[in-house]
mmCIF file of C-alpha atoms and ligand atoms in Angstrom:
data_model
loop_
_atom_site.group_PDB
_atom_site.id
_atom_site.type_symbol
_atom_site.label_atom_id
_atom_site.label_comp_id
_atom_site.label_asym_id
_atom_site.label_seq_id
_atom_site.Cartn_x
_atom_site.Cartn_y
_atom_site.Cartn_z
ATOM 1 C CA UNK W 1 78.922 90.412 91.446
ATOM 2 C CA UNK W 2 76.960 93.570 91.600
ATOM 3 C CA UNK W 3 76.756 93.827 95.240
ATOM 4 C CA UNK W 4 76.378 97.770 96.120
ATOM 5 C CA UNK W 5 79.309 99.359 97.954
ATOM 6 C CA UNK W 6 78.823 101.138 101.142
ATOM 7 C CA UNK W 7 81.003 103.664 102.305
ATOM 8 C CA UNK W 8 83.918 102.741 104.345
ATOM 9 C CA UNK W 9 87.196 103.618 106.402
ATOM 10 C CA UNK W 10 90.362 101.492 105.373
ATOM 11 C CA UNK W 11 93.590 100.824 107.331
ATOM 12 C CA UNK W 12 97.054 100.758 105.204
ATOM 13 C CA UNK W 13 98.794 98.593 107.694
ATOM 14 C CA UNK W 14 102.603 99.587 106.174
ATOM 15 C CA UNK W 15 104.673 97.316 108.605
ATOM 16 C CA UNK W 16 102.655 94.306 107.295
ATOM 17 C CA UNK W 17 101.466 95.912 103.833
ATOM 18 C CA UNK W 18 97.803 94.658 104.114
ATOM 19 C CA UNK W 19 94.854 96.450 104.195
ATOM 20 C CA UNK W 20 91.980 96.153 105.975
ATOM 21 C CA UNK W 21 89.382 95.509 106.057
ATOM 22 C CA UNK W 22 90.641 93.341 103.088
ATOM 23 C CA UNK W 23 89.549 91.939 99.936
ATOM 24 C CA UNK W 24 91.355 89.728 97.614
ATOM 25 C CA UNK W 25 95.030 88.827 98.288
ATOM 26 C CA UNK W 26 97.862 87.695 95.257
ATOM 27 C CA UNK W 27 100.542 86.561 95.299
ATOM 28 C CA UNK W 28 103.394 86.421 92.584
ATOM 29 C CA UNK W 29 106.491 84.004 92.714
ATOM 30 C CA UNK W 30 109.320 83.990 90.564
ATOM 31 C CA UNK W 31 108.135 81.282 88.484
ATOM 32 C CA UNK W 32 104.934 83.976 87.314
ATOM 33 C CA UNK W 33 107.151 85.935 85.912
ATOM 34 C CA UNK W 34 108.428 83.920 82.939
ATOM 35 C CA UNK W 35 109.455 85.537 79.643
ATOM 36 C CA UNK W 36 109.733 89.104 81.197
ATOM 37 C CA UNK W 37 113.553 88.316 82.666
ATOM 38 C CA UNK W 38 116.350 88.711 80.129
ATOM 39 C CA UNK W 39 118.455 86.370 81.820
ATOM 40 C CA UNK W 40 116.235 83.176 81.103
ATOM 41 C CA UNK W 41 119.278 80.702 82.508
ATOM 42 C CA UNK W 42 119.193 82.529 85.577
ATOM 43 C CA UNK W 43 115.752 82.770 85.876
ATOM 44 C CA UNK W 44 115.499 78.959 85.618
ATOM 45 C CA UNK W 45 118.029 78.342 88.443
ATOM 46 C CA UNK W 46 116.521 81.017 90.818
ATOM 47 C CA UNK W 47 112.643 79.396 90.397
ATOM 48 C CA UNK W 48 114.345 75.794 90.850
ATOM 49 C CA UNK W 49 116.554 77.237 93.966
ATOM 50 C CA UNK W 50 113.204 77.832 95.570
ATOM 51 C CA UNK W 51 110.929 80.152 93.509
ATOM 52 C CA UNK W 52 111.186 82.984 95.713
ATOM 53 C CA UNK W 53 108.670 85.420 97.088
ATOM 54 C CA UNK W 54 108.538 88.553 94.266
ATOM 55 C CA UNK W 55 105.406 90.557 95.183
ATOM 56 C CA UNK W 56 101.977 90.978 97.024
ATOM 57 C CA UNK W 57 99.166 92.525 96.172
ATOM 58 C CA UNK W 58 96.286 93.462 99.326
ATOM 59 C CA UNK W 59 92.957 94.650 97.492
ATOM 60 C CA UNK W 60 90.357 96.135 99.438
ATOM 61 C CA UNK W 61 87.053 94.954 99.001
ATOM 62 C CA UNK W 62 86.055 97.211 95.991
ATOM 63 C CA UNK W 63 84.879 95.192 92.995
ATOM 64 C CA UNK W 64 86.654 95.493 89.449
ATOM 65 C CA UNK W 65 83.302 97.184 87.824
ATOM 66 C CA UNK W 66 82.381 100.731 85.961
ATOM 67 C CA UNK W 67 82.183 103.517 88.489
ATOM 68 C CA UNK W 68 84.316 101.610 91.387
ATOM 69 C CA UNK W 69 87.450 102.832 92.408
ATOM 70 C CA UNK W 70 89.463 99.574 93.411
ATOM 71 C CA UNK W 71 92.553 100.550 95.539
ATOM 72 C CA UNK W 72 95.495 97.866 96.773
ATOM 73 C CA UNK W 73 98.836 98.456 98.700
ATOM 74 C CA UNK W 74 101.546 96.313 96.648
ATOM 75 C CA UNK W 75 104.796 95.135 98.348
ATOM 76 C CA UNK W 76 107.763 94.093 96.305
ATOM 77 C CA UNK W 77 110.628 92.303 97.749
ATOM 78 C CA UNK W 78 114.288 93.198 97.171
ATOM 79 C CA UNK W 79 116.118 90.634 94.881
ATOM 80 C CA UNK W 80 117.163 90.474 91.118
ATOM 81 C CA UNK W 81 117.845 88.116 88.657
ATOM 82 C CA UNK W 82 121.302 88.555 87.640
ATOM 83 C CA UNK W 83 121.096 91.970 88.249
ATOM 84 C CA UNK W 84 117.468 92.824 86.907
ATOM 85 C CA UNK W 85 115.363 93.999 89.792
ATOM 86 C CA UNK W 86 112.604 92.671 91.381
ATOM 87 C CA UNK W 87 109.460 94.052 89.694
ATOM 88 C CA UNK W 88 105.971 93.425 88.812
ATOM 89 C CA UNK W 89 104.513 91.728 85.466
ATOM 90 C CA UNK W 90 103.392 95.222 84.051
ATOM 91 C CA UNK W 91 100.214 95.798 82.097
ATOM 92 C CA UNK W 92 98.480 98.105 79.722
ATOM 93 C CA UNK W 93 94.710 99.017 80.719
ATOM 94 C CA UNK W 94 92.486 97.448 78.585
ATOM 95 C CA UNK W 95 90.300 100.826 78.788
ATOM 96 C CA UNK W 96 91.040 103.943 78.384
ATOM 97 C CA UNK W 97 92.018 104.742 81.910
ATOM 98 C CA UNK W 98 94.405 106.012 83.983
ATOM 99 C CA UNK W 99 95.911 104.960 87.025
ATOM 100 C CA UNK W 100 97.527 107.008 90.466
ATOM 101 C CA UNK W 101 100.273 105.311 92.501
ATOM 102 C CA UNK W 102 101.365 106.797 95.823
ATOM 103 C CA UNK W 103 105.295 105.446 97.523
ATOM 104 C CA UNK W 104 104.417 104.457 101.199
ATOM 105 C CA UNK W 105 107.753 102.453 102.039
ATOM 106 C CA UNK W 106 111.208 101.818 100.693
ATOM 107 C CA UNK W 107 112.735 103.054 97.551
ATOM 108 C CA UNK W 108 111.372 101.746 94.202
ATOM 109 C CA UNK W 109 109.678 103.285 91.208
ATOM 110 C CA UNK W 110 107.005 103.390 88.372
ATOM 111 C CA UNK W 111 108.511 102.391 84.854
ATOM 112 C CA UNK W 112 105.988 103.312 81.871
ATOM 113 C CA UNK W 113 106.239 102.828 78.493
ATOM 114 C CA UNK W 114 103.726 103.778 75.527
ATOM 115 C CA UNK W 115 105.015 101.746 72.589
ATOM 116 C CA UNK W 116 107.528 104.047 71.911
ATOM 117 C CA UNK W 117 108.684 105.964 75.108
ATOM 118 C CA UNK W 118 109.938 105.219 78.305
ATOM 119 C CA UNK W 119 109.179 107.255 81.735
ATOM 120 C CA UNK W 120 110.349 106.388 84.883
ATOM 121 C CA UNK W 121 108.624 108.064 88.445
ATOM 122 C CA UNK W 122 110.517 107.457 91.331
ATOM 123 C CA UNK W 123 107.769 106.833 94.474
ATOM 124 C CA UNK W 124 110.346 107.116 97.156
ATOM 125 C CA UNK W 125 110.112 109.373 100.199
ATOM 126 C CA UNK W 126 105.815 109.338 99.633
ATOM 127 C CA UNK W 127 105.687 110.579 96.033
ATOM 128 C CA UNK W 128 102.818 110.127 93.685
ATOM 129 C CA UNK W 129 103.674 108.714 90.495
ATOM 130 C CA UNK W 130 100.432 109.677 87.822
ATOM 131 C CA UNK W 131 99.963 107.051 85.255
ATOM 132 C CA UNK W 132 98.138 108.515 81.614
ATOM 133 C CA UNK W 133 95.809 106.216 79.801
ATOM 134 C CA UNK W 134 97.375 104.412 76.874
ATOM 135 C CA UNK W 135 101.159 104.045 79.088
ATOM 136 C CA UNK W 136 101.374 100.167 80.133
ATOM 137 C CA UNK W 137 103.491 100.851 84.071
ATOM 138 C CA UNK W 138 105.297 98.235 85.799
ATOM 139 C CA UNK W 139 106.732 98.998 89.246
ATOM 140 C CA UNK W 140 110.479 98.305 90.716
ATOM 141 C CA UNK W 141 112.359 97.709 93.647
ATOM 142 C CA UNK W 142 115.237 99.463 93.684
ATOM 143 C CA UNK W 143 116.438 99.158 97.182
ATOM 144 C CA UNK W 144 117.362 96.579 99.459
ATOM 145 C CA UNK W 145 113.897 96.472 101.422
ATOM 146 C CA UNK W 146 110.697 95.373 101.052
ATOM 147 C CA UNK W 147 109.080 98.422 98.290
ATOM 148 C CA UNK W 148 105.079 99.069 99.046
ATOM 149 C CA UNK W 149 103.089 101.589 97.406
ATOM 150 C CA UNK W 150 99.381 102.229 97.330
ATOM 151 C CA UNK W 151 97.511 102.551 93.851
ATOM 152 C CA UNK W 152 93.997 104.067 92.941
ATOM 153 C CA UNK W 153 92.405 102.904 89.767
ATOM 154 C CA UNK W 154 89.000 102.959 87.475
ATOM 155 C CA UNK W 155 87.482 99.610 88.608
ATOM 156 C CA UNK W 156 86.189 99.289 84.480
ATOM 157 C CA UNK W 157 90.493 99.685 83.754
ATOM 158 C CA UNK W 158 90.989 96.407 83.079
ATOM 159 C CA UNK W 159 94.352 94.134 82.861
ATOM 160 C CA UNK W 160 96.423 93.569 79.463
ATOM 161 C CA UNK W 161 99.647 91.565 80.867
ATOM 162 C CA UNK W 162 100.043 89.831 77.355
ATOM 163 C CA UNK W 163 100.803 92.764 75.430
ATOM 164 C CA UNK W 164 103.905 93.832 78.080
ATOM 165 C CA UNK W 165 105.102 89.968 77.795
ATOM 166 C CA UNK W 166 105.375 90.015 73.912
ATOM 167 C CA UNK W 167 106.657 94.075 73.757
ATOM 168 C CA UNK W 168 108.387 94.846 76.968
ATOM 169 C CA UNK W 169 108.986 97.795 78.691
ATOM 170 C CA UNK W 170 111.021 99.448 76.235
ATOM 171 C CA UNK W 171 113.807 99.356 79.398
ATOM 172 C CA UNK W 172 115.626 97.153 82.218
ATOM 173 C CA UNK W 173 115.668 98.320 85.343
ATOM 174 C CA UNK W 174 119.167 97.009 86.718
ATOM 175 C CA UNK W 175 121.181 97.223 89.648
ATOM 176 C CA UNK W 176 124.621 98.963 89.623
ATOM 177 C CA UNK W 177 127.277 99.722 91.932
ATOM 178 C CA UNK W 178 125.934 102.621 92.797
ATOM 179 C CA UNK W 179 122.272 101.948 93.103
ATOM 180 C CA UNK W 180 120.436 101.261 89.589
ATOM 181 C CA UNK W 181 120.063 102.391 85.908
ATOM 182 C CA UNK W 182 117.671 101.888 83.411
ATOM 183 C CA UNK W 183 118.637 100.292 80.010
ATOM 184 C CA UNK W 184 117.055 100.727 76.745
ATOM 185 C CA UNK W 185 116.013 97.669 75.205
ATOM 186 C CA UNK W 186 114.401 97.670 71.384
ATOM 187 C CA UNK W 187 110.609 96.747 71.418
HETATM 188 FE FE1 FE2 N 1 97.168 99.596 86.244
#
């Protein structure tokens, strides 16, 4: 698909978390998610009670090629399983690229992990989390509204979700009395 891009004006439409004019539109259930809960019992019973809603991707029409700069305004819902927040799959870049996330609504955050450390970026209140080549990110809900943030990427930056289901995060994201922690988990 080597159709050539023309310049163009997008709308971030933050009430409804679309933008337009729009390209392609995913959506990710519970049950799409599998392997990346620790609470696999739980994670059963909530994708049989319904296989809820997690997150929502709106691309705008910006193909996935060299030179391209894709950009897509994610929206993650509030829930957990058995504590663990609602989040997305995660990936590494398949390229050496990097990546720039920007908080437009609710409170969440960018966890990252490089095989050995783990970051976390809160994107609350508008902030810009920046994403180095070579750090797989995964982003998190952490409050009790829907969580949408914009993100900017290299269109050649490619999608590695396999290597985050067999390694992890290196952390949990979980909710606590008080809001949320983070807990170290071997890789
Ligand atoms: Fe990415």
């Amino acid at each position: 698909m080597s159709i050539p891009t023309t310049p163009f004006g997008a709308a971030l439409d933050i009430a409804s978390g679309l933008v337009s004019p729009e390209g392609p539109l995913q959506e990710r259930r519970l049950s799409d998610l599998r392997g990346l809960y620790a609470d696999e019992a739980a994670f059963e019973a909530a994708v049989a009670d319904g296989d809820p809603l997690v997150y929502t991707v709106s691309a705008a029409p910006v193909p996935e090629e060299a030179g391209e700069v894709p950009f897509s305004i994610t929206t993650i819902e509030p829930g957990d399983v058995a504590g663990e927040l609602f989040m997305t799959k995660g990936h590494w870049h398949t390229a050496h690229e990097g990546e720039i996330y920007e908080g437009k609504a609710g409170r969440g955050g960018l966890l990252l992990f490089d095989g050995a450390r783990t970051r976390w970026i809160d994107l609350s209140d508008g902030a810009v989390g920046y994403i180095p080549p070579g750090w797989a990110h995964r982003t998190v809900n952490t409050g009790d509204q829907p969580f949408r943030f914009l993100a900017v990427y290299p269109g050649a930056a490619g999608h590695d979700y396999e290597r985050v289901l067999e390694r992890g995060m290196g952390a949990r994201v979980v909710r606590t009395q008080d809001g949320f922690e983070l807990q170290e988990v071997a890789s």
